[in-house]
Amino acid sequence: MLKKENSGGLDGSSNYWARVCDSCRSVTCTIYCQADSAYLCADCDARIHAASLVTSRHKRVWVCEACERAPAAFLCKADAASLCASCDADIHSANPLAHRHHRIPIITIPGTLYGPPAVETVGGDSMMISGSTGEGTEDDGFLSLTQDADDTIIDEEDEDEDEAASWLLLNHPVKNNNKNNVNNNNNQTNNYDMLFGGEVVDDYLDLAEYGGDSQFNDQYNVNQQQQQYFVPQMSYGGDSVVPVQDGQGKPLIFYQQQQQQQQSHHQNFQLGMEYDNSNTRLGYPASMSHSVSVVSMDVSVVPESALCETSNSQPRPQKGTIELFSGHPIQIPLLTPMDREARVLRYREKKKNRKFEKTIRYASRKAYAETRPRIKGRFAKRTDVEAEVDQMFSTQLMTDSSYRIVPSF
DNA sequence: AAGCAAAGCTCTGCCACATATCGGC
DNA sequence: CCGCCGATATGTGGCAGAGCTTTGC
C-alpha cells in the first residue's frame, strides 16, 4: 500500500500548488486512487495498477483540474473539466451562467484504461455511479458506491433485476412524434408510448448521455445536493422557490416535479401492466386505461415476472421479439449483457431517487394559501369571512352582556 | 365460492387571489 | 431594445365527496 502524504506544501501560502505524485514525487499527480488513498501520476498509476488483478480493480478518479489537489467529484460538461466539490461550488456559484452548467458526479477509472475523465464504464466490478444512489461514502470527499452499498444492491438484485429487465425493450427507439398528439394527458400518452416501443421506457430507464439529457442532469443536480456537496441553487427573479431540505437544512430539490412526472409515468406503466385494477386513480378514464391494459397484454410487452405469474398457457415469444397485435413478431436487437447491466443500474438509480414529496414552486403562494381564509377547506373571499366573523363576533357580543359595543371613529 | 355491507383508503375537484407570463404599445 | 400596462394563466392548501379496496360475515 502506498502511504498518503501531503506533498507540494499545505500551508496557506502554497495552497494552490499542484500535488505531486505520491509514488515518484516528481510529477504532478493526475489520478487519485481510493483504495490506496494515494495521488498518482499517470505513469505510476499505470505501473501500480497494472501490476496485478487486485490492484487493477482499485477505484480511481481524476484529480481536480482546478486546484489539482483534491479528487474530482464532479465533471462539468460545459467546462469539460473534472472538479472537486470545493472548486465545483466555487466556480459554479460565481454567476448564474456558470451555475447552469451541467455537472455530473465523477465516475471512477476502471482497470488500466486511461481515457477522458467522462468515460462511463458499464459492467464489471469497476462500475461506479457516484453520488446518485444516496449510498455513497462521504469520507475523503468521495461519492461512490462502497462495497457495502454493492452488497445492499445485490440483496435487492433479483427483485430489481426482474423488474428492471421487464423494461429493457428497444435500445433507444426513435422519438415518437405523435407524443403530443395523442392526448394532453401525460399518463395516457406515456402508456401509449411505452406500449409501442416509444421513448418513455427510456425516459425512465435510459439516463445515459448525461450531457444531452437535461432531465437527467437536473436529477443529478438534485443528487449532488442530496449528498454532502451543496451546489448552490438560486432562483432568478419571481417567486422564490422553497427548497426542499434535507436533515441538515441543505436545499435539495428544485426539479422534483419532473421526477414526480417520471415517477407517475413509471407507476402508471406499472399499474397498467398489472392489469390496471385502479383505473380511475391513474388520472385517465377507466375505459382508456382498460383498453391500454388489454393492449399491453396483446402486445406481450409484459414483465417477465408478470408473465410467469399470470400466463403460463401462452407460449412465450421468442426472446428478442415483440409480438404486436397477436402474432407478428418483430425482431428487436438483443441487449448485450453490459447494456443490460447498464440499464438495470440506471433503472435502480432512478428508482432510488424517486421523490414523492410535493414540490412547492412558489413560496409566496404557499404562504398566501396558508394564511388565506377557508370555509370547509375551500378558499373563501375575505369579505365573506370577515363578515361571518363580524357577525359571529357581534352575536357573541350581543349575548354577552358584559361587553358593550364601542363606536369607532 | 359468491354476494353483500361496512370500514378504510385514495384520489379529485373546488375555492380566492397573489403572482407569473405573455402580447401589445 | 427596454419598460410599462392590461389580460390571462398559474399555483397554492384543506376539505368533502366519490370511488375503489379490503375485511368480515
GROMACS .gro file of C-alpha atoms in nm, chain A:
model
  409
    1MET     CA    1   0.000   0.000   0.000
    2LEU     CA    2   0.110   0.345  -0.071
    3LYS     CA    3   0.140   0.589   0.204
    4LYS     CA    4  -0.055   0.903   0.162
    5GLU     CA    5   0.143   1.215   0.211
    6ASN     CA    6   0.066   1.571   0.150
    7SER     CA    7   0.336   1.678  -0.079
    8GLY     CA    8   0.351   2.007  -0.251
    9GLY     CA    9   0.304   2.209   0.061
   10LEU     CA   10  -0.008   2.253   0.260
   11ASP     CA   11   0.045   2.579   0.431
   12GLY     CA   12  -0.178   2.864   0.342
   13SER     CA   13   0.064   3.026   0.106
   14SER     CA   14   0.108   2.724  -0.108
   15ASN     CA   15  -0.244   2.604  -0.108
   16TYR     CA   16  -0.277   2.619  -0.480
   17TRP     CA   17   0.029   2.425  -0.567
   18ALA     CA   18  -0.041   2.115  -0.762
   19ARG     CA   19   0.002   1.799  -0.567
   20VAL     CA   20   0.283   1.577  -0.683
   21CYS     CA   21   0.266   1.206  -0.731
   22ASP     CA   22   0.282   1.020  -0.403
   23SER     CA   23   0.482   0.748  -0.566
   24CYS     CA   24   0.751   0.908  -0.779
   25ARG     CA   25   0.726   1.253  -0.617
   26SER     CA   26   0.848   1.414  -0.933
   27VAL     CA   27   0.543   1.463  -1.147
   28THR     CA   28   0.216   1.635  -1.085
   29CYS     CA   29  -0.048   1.386  -0.989
   30THR     CA   30  -0.342   1.330  -1.217
   31ILE     CA   31  -0.523   1.042  -1.054
   32TYR     CA   32  -0.640   0.964  -0.707
   33CYS     CA   33  -0.661   0.600  -0.601
   34GLN     CA   34  -0.927   0.548  -0.341
   35ALA     CA   35  -0.806   0.209  -0.235
   36ASP     CA   36  -0.455   0.335  -0.172
   37SER     CA   37  -0.561   0.683  -0.071
   38ALA     CA   38  -0.283   0.799  -0.295
   39TYR     CA   39  -0.237   1.066  -0.556
   40LEU     CA   40  -0.054   0.930  -0.858
   41CYS     CA   41   0.075   1.044  -1.190
   42ALA     CA   42  -0.037   0.859  -1.499
   43ASP     CA   43   0.282   0.658  -1.525
   44CYS     CA   44   0.283   0.545  -1.166
   45ASP     CA   45  -0.085   0.471  -1.183
   46ALA     CA   46  -0.034   0.255  -1.486
   47ARG     CA   47   0.259   0.081  -1.328
   48ILE     CA   48   0.094   0.016  -0.994
   49HIS     CA   49  -0.248  -0.073  -1.112
   50ALA     CA   50  -0.134  -0.293  -1.394
   51ALA     CA   51   0.074  -0.497  -1.156
   52SER     CA   52  -0.197  -0.736  -1.052
   53LEU     CA   53  -0.560  -0.813  -1.093
   54VAL     CA   54  -0.633  -0.687  -0.745
   55THR     CA   55  -0.472  -0.351  -0.793
   56SER     CA   56  -0.625  -0.316  -1.134
   57ARG     CA   57  -0.959  -0.313  -0.965
   58HIS     CA   58  -0.877  -0.015  -0.749
   59LYS     CA   59  -1.126   0.259  -0.793
   60ARG     CA   60  -0.966   0.578  -0.908
   61VAL     CA   61  -1.081   0.920  -1.009
   62TRP     CA   62  -0.916   1.213  -1.177
   63VAL     CA   63  -0.770   1.488  -0.971
   64CYS     CA   64  -0.949   1.821  -0.976
   65GLU     CA   65  -0.832   2.017  -1.276
   66ALA     CA   66  -0.876   2.346  -1.100
   67CYS     CA   67  -0.688   2.306  -0.775
   68GLU     CA   68  -0.504   1.987  -0.871
   69ARG     CA   69  -0.508   1.899  -0.508
   70ALA     CA   70  -0.823   1.703  -0.443
   71PRO     CA   71  -1.006   1.414  -0.601
   72ALA     CA   72  -1.255   1.526  -0.858
   73ALA     CA   73  -1.612   1.488  -0.751
   74PHE     CA   74  -1.793   1.633  -1.048
   75LEU     CA   75  -1.745   1.657  -1.417
   76CYS     CA   76  -1.858   1.985  -1.569
   77LYS     CA   77  -1.967   1.920  -1.922
   78ALA     CA   78  -1.966   2.285  -2.017
   79ASP     CA   79  -1.614   2.338  -1.897
   80ALA     CA   80  -1.506   1.986  -1.985
   81ALA     CA   81  -1.334   1.976  -1.652
   82SER     CA   82  -1.323   1.746  -1.356
   83LEU     CA   83  -1.363   1.940  -1.037
   84CYS     CA   84  -1.352   1.866  -0.670
   85ALA     CA   85  -1.650   1.956  -0.461
   86SER     CA   86  -1.494   2.274  -0.336
   87CYS     CA   87  -1.388   2.403  -0.675
   88ASP     CA   88  -1.715   2.299  -0.823
   89ALA     CA   89  -1.904   2.500  -0.567
   90ASP     CA   90  -1.675   2.798  -0.610
   91ILE     CA   91  -1.679   2.802  -0.984
   92HIS     CA   92  -2.040   2.727  -1.040
   93SER     CA   93  -2.176   2.958  -0.781
   94ALA     CA   94  -1.985   3.251  -0.925
   95ASN     CA   95  -2.256   3.360  -1.163
   96PRO     CA   96  -2.590   3.241  -1.296
   97LEU     CA   97  -2.442   3.126  -1.621
   98ALA     CA   98  -2.186   2.908  -1.457
   99HIS     CA   99  -2.447   2.792  -1.218
  100ARG     CA  100  -2.640   2.641  -1.503
  101HIS     CA  101  -2.355   2.424  -1.622
  102HIS     CA  102  -2.441   2.062  -1.631
  103ARG     CA  103  -2.231   1.870  -1.388
  104ILE     CA  104  -2.236   1.503  -1.322
  105PRO     CA  105  -2.076   1.307  -1.045
  106ILE     CA  106  -1.738   1.184  -1.144
  107ILE     CA  107  -1.702   0.825  -1.241
  108THR     CA  108  -1.413   0.611  -1.146
  109ILE     CA  109  -1.150   0.500  -1.388
  110PRO     CA  110  -1.174   0.131  -1.449
  111GLY     CA  111  -0.896  -0.116  -1.490
  112THR     CA  112  -0.593   0.021  -1.661
  113LEU     CA  113  -0.769   0.235  -1.913
  114TYR     CA  114  -0.674   0.594  -1.945
  115GLY     CA  115  -0.926   0.790  -2.131
  116PRO     CA  116  -1.104   1.114  -2.083
  117PRO     CA  117  -1.250   1.160  -1.740
  118ALA     CA  118  -1.606   1.135  -1.855
  119VAL     CA  119  -1.577   0.777  -1.966
  120GLU     CA  120  -1.871   0.589  -1.840
  121THR     CA  121  -1.785   0.235  -1.776
  122VAL     CA  122  -2.055  -0.016  -1.767
  123GLY     CA  123  -2.038  -0.361  -1.636
  124GLY     CA  124  -1.761  -0.528  -1.448
  125ASP     CA  125  -1.676  -0.463  -1.092
  126SER     CA  126  -1.536  -0.123  -1.153
  127MET     CA  127  -1.865   0.031  -1.243
  128MET     CA  128  -1.942   0.311  -1.011
  129ILE     CA  129  -2.203   0.573  -1.028
  130SER     CA  130  -2.117   0.840  -0.789
  131GLY     CA  131  -2.343   1.045  -0.582
  132SER     CA  132  -2.663   0.928  -0.727
  133THR     CA  133  -2.766   0.646  -0.516
  134GLY     CA  134  -2.759   0.804  -0.182
  135GLU     CA  135  -2.535   0.530  -0.065
  136GLY     CA  136  -2.206   0.681  -0.145
  137THR     CA  137  -1.933   0.705   0.104
  138GLU     CA  138  -1.859   1.053   0.203
  139ASP     CA  139  -1.527   1.025   0.372
  140ASP     CA  140  -1.249   1.200   0.192
  141GLY     CA  141  -1.493   1.377  -0.024
  142PHE     CA  142  -1.587   1.094  -0.248
  143LEU     CA  143  -1.921   0.991  -0.361
  144SER     CA  144  -1.905   0.636  -0.463
  145LEU     CA  145  -2.068   0.308  -0.417
  146THR     CA  146  -1.893   0.122  -0.148
  147GLN     CA  147  -1.874  -0.248  -0.117
  148ASP     CA  148  -2.144  -0.227   0.143
  149ALA     CA  149  -2.365  -0.049  -0.095
  150ASP     CA  150  -2.291  -0.308  -0.353
  151ASP     CA  151  -2.394  -0.573  -0.111
  152THR     CA  152  -2.714  -0.394  -0.043
  153ILE     CA  153  -2.781  -0.378  -0.408
  154ILE     CA  154  -2.708  -0.742  -0.451
  155ASP     CA  155  -2.965  -0.818  -0.187
  156GLU     CA  156  -3.226  -0.646  -0.394
  157GLU     CA  157  -3.077  -0.761  -0.714
  158ASP     CA  158  -3.307  -1.040  -0.806
  159GLU     CA  159  -3.617  -0.842  -0.741
  160ASP     CA  160  -3.491  -0.528  -0.904
  161GLU     CA  161  -3.339  -0.704  -1.193
  162ASP     CA  162  -3.659  -0.876  -1.276
  163GLU     CA  163  -3.842  -0.551  -1.263
  164ALA     CA  164  -3.578  -0.362  -1.448
  165ALA     CA  165  -3.540  -0.633  -1.705
  166SER     CA  166  -3.900  -0.600  -1.789
  167TRP     CA  167  -3.834  -0.254  -1.920
  168LEU     CA  168  -3.540  -0.350  -2.130
  169LEU     CA  169  -3.705  -0.305  -2.461
  170LEU     CA  170  -3.575  -0.142  -2.768
  171ASN     CA  171  -3.247   0.028  -2.749
  172HIS     CA  172  -3.335   0.392  -2.751
  173PRO     CA  173  -3.609   0.390  -3.006
  174VAL     CA  174  -3.687   0.676  -3.234
  175LYS     CA  175  -3.866   0.959  -3.073
  176ASN     CA  176  -4.235   0.931  -3.101
  177ASN     CA  177  -4.352   1.227  -3.295
  178ASN     CA  178  -4.709   1.165  -3.209
  179LYS     CA  179  -4.639   1.212  -2.847
  180ASN     CA  180  -4.808   1.544  -2.827
  181ASN     CA  181  -5.090   1.449  -3.049
  182VAL     CA  182  -5.219   1.152  -2.866
  183ASN     CA  183  -5.355   1.328  -2.568
  184ASN     CA  184  -5.280   1.604  -2.334
  185ASN     CA  185  -5.283   1.361  -2.057
  186ASN     CA  186  -4.927   1.263  -1.997
  187ASN     CA  187  -5.016   0.945  -1.828
  188GLN     CA  188  -5.215   0.832  -2.119
  189THR     CA  189  -4.961   0.938  -2.370
  190ASN     CA  190  -4.688   0.763  -2.192
  191ASN     CA  191  -4.875   0.446  -2.173
  192TYR     CA  192  -4.912   0.454  -2.545
  193ASP     CA  193  -4.553   0.536  -2.596
  194MET     CA  194  -4.430   0.268  -2.374
  195LEU     CA  195  -4.653   0.012  -2.518
  196PHE     CA  196  -4.541   0.081  -2.866
  197GLY     CA  197  -4.173   0.095  -2.809
  198GLY     CA  198  -4.166   0.468  -2.771
  199GLU     CA  199  -3.920   0.662  -2.577
  200VAL     CA  200  -4.090   0.669  -2.249
  201VAL     CA  201  -3.935   0.350  -2.138
  202ASP     CA  202  -3.612   0.526  -2.182
  203ASP     CA  203  -3.746   0.825  -2.007
  204TYR     CA  204  -3.736   0.616  -1.706
  205LEU     CA  205  -3.461   0.380  -1.782
  206ASP     CA  206  -3.222   0.543  -2.009
  207LEU     CA  207  -3.045   0.813  -1.825
  208ALA     CA  208  -2.740   0.774  -2.034
  209GLU     CA  209  -2.590   1.055  -2.234
  210TYR     CA  210  -2.568   1.273  -1.932
  211GLY     CA  211  -2.499   1.588  -2.115
  212GLY     CA  212  -2.779   1.555  -2.362
  213ASP     CA  213  -3.043   1.470  -2.112
  214SER     CA  214  -3.128   1.777  -1.920
  215GLN     CA  215  -3.377   1.584  -1.725
  216PHE     CA  216  -3.110   1.359  -1.606
  217ASN     CA  217  -2.881   1.643  -1.535
  218ASP     CA  218  -3.145   1.801  -1.330
  219GLN     CA  219  -3.175   1.488  -1.140
  220TYR     CA  220  -2.807   1.473  -1.094
  221ASN     CA  221  -2.808   1.824  -0.967
  222VAL     CA  222  -3.057   1.704  -0.719
  223ASN     CA  223  -2.841   1.415  -0.633
  224GLN     CA  224  -2.546   1.635  -0.584
  225GLN     CA  225  -2.738   1.833  -0.335
  226GLN     CA  226  -2.867   1.529  -0.163
  227GLN     CA  227  -2.514   1.435  -0.098
  228GLN     CA  228  -2.278   1.641   0.101
  229TYR     CA  229  -2.187   1.855  -0.194
  230PHE     CA  230  -2.400   2.158  -0.180
  231VAL     CA  231  -2.425   2.321  -0.515
  232PRO     CA  232  -2.600   2.649  -0.459
  233GLN     CA  233  -2.926   2.682  -0.638
  234MET     CA  234  -3.100   3.010  -0.669
  235SER     CA  235  -3.395   3.143  -0.844
  236TYR     CA  236  -3.359   3.441  -1.062
  237GLY     CA  237  -3.646   3.668  -1.011
  238GLY     CA  238  -4.004   3.592  -0.941
  239ASP     CA  239  -4.132   3.390  -0.659
  240SER     CA  240  -3.865   3.234  -0.459
  241VAL     CA  241  -3.856   2.865  -0.473
  242VAL     CA  242  -3.890   2.686  -0.150
  243PRO     CA  243  -3.602   2.447  -0.130
  244VAL     CA  244  -3.675   2.105  -0.007
  245GLN     CA  245  -3.426   2.048   0.262
  246ASP     CA  246  -3.251   1.754   0.395
  247GLY     CA  247  -3.195   1.690   0.758
  248GLN     CA  248  -2.908   1.931   0.768
  249GLY     CA  249  -3.103   2.213   0.626
  250LYS     CA  250  -2.940   2.196   0.289
  251PRO     CA  251  -3.157   2.269  -0.008
  252LEU     CA  252  -3.216   1.954  -0.202
  253ILE     CA  253  -3.458   1.963  -0.480
  254PHE     CA  254  -3.584   2.202  -0.736
  255TYR     CA  255  -3.681   1.967  -1.005
  256GLN     CA  256  -3.898   1.729  -0.824
  257GLN     CA  257  -4.184   1.795  -1.049
  258GLN     CA  258  -4.005   1.635  -1.335
  259GLN     CA  259  -3.915   1.348  -1.119
  260GLN     CA  260  -4.265   1.310  -0.998
  261GLN     CA  261  -4.375   1.303  -1.356
  262GLN     CA  262  -4.128   1.032  -1.420
  263GLN     CA  263  -4.249   0.850  -1.118
  264SER     CA  264  -4.605   0.877  -1.223
  265HIS     CA  265  -4.512   0.763  -1.568
  266HIS     CA  266  -4.345   0.463  -1.428
  267GLN     CA  267  -4.610   0.395  -1.173
  268ASN     CA  268  -4.879   0.424  -1.430
  269PHE     CA  269  -4.695   0.198  -1.659
  270GLN     CA  270  -4.653  -0.050  -1.387
  271LEU     CA  271  -5.012  -0.034  -1.290
  272GLY     CA  272  -5.114  -0.064  -1.648
  273MET     CA  273  -4.905  -0.370  -1.683
  274GLU     CA  274  -5.051  -0.512  -1.370
  275TYR     CA  275  -5.389  -0.530  -1.527
  276ASP     CA  276  -5.470  -0.188  -1.403
  277ASN     CA  277  -5.721  -0.251  -1.135
  278SER     CA  278  -5.726   0.104  -1.018
  279ASN     CA  279  -5.819   0.280  -1.333
  280THR     CA  280  -5.965   0.599  -1.215
  281ARG     CA  281  -5.676   0.674  -0.989
  282LEU     CA  282  -5.436   0.696  -1.268
  283GLY     CA  283  -5.569   1.018  -1.400
  284TYR     CA  284  -5.726   0.886  -1.714
  285PRO     CA  285  -6.063   0.745  -1.786
  286ALA     CA  286  -6.128   0.394  -1.682
  287SER     CA  287  -6.217   0.290  -2.029
  288MET     CA  288  -5.895   0.421  -2.167
  289SER     CA  289  -5.675   0.261  -1.913
  290HIS     CA  290  -5.862  -0.057  -1.952
  291SER     CA  291  -5.802  -0.061  -2.320
  292VAL     CA  292  -5.441   0.016  -2.261
  293SER     CA  293  -5.420  -0.270  -2.025
  294VAL     CA  294  -5.571  -0.503  -2.275
  295VAL     CA  295  -5.341  -0.384  -2.546
  296SER     CA  296  -5.048  -0.432  -2.320
  297MET     CA  297  -5.131  -0.794  -2.288
  298ASP     CA  298  -5.193  -0.831  -2.657
  299VAL     CA  299  -4.861  -0.678  -2.734
  300SER     CA  300  -4.694  -0.916  -2.495
  301VAL     CA  301  -4.467  -0.649  -2.365
  302VAL     CA  302  -4.518  -0.777  -2.019
  303PRO     CA  303  -4.271  -0.803  -1.741
  304GLU     CA  304  -4.124  -1.144  -1.717
  305SER     CA  305  -4.241  -1.184  -1.366
  306ALA     CA  306  -4.590  -1.098  -1.468
  307LEU     CA  307  -4.570  -1.344  -1.746
  308CYS     CA  308  -4.465  -1.614  -1.512
  309GLU     CA  309  -4.736  -1.534  -1.267
  310THR     CA  310  -5.023  -1.477  -1.496
  311SER     CA  311  -4.997  -1.657  -1.818
  312ASN     CA  312  -4.843  -1.991  -1.846
  313SER     CA  313  -5.087  -2.108  -2.101
  314GLN     CA  314  -4.949  -1.881  -2.370
  315PRO     CA  315  -4.617  -1.976  -2.515
  316ARG     CA  316  -4.368  -1.706  -2.453
  317PRO     CA  317  -4.249  -1.526  -2.758
  318GLN     CA  318  -3.903  -1.590  -2.869
  319LYS     CA  319  -3.658  -1.385  -2.676
  320GLY     CA  320  -3.574  -1.068  -2.854
  321THR     CA  321  -3.904  -1.032  -3.028
  322ILE     CA  322  -4.218  -0.843  -2.956
  323GLU     CA  323  -4.548  -0.958  -3.083
  324LEU     CA  324  -4.763  -0.672  -3.192
  325PHE     CA  325  -5.133  -0.737  -3.208
  326SER     CA  326  -5.111  -1.107  -3.162
  327GLY     CA  327  -4.881  -1.290  -3.382
  328HIS     CA  328  -4.649  -1.068  -3.580
  329PRO     CA  329  -4.319  -1.085  -3.408
  330ILE     CA  330  -4.078  -0.805  -3.471
  331GLN     CA  331  -3.713  -0.866  -3.434
  332ILE     CA  332  -3.558  -0.631  -3.189
  333PRO     CA  333  -3.191  -0.603  -3.113
  334LEU     CA  334  -3.088  -0.812  -2.818
  335LEU     CA  335  -2.915  -0.625  -2.544
  336THR     CA  336  -2.568  -0.726  -2.462
  337PRO     CA  337  -2.508  -0.823  -2.102
  338MET     CA  338  -2.327  -0.495  -2.049
  339ASP     CA  339  -2.612  -0.295  -2.193
  340ARG     CA  340  -2.850  -0.483  -1.981
  341GLU     CA  341  -2.648  -0.428  -1.670
  342ALA     CA  342  -2.615  -0.062  -1.752
  343ARG     CA  343  -2.984  -0.025  -1.792
  344VAL     CA  344  -3.054  -0.215  -1.477
  345LEU     CA  345  -2.819   0.011  -1.291
  346ARG     CA  346  -2.978   0.319  -1.437
  347TYR     CA  347  -3.314   0.185  -1.351
  348ARG     CA  348  -3.212   0.124  -0.992
  349GLU     CA  349  -3.071   0.469  -0.971
  350LYS     CA  350  -3.390   0.631  -1.077
  351LYS     CA  351  -3.590   0.405  -0.860
  352LYS     CA  352  -3.390   0.501  -0.558
  353ASN     CA  353  -3.411   0.866  -0.640
  354ARG     CA  354  -3.783   0.879  -0.667
  355LYS     CA  355  -3.925   1.170  -0.479
  356PHE     CA  356  -4.278   1.165  -0.361
  357GLU     CA  357  -4.278   1.488  -0.173
  358LYS     CA  358  -4.482   1.769  -0.309
  359THR     CA  359  -4.283   2.036  -0.477
  360ILE     CA  360  -4.351   2.392  -0.383
  361ARG     CA  361  -4.252   2.614  -0.668
  362TYR     CA  362  -4.362   2.942  -0.525
  363ALA     CA  363  -4.311   3.005  -0.159
  364SER     CA  364  -4.510   3.322  -0.163
  365ARG     CA  365  -4.813   3.145  -0.299
  366LYS     CA  366  -4.784   2.882  -0.035
  367ALA     CA  367  -4.763   3.147   0.231
  368TYR     CA  368  -5.068   3.320   0.098
  369ALA     CA  369  -5.258   2.995   0.070
  370GLU     CA  370  -5.179   2.909   0.428
  371THR     CA  371  -5.298   3.239   0.558
  372ARG     CA  372  -5.597   3.259   0.332
  373PRO     CA  373  -5.935   3.216   0.498
  374ARG     CA  374  -6.120   2.896   0.424
  375ILE     CA  375  -6.465   2.759   0.451
  376LYS     CA  376  -6.469   2.381   0.462
  377GLY     CA  377  -6.126   2.371   0.314
  378ARG     CA  378  -6.208   2.594   0.024
  379PHE     CA  379  -6.065   2.935  -0.016
  380ALA     CA  380  -6.316   3.194   0.082
  381LYS     CA  381  -6.346   3.557  -0.002
  382ARG     CA  382  -6.201   3.771   0.264
  383THR     CA  383  -6.509   3.985   0.274
  384ASP     CA  384  -6.735   3.688   0.332
  385VAL     CA  385  -6.524   3.551   0.607
  386GLU     CA  386  -6.477   3.886   0.764
  387ALA     CA  387  -6.848   3.940   0.752
  388GLU     CA  388  -6.906   3.600   0.901
  389VAL     CA  389  -6.657   3.663   1.174
  390ASP     CA  390  -6.804   4.002   1.235
  391GLN     CA  391  -7.147   3.850   1.260
  392MET     CA  392  -7.032   3.584   1.500
  393PHE     CA  393  -6.846   3.839   1.698
  394SER     CA  394  -7.137   4.075   1.713
  395THR     CA  395  -7.372   3.792   1.806
  396GLN     CA  396  -7.142   3.695   2.083
  397LEU     CA  397  -7.125   4.050   2.196
  398MET     CA  398  -7.499   4.081   2.195
  399THR     CA  399  -7.542   3.770   2.404
  400ASP     CA  400  -7.268   3.861   2.640
  401SER     CA  401  -7.394   4.145   2.847
  402SER     CA  402  -7.059   4.209   2.995
  403TYR     CA  403  -6.941   4.361   2.668
  404ARG     CA  404  -7.063   4.673   2.511
  405ILE     CA  405  -7.011   4.797   2.163
  406VAL     CA  406  -6.780   5.088   2.147
  407PRO     CA  407  -6.827   5.306   1.845
  408SER     CA  408  -6.517   5.353   1.640
  409PHE     CA  409  -6.435   5.668   1.457
   0.00000   0.00000   0.00000
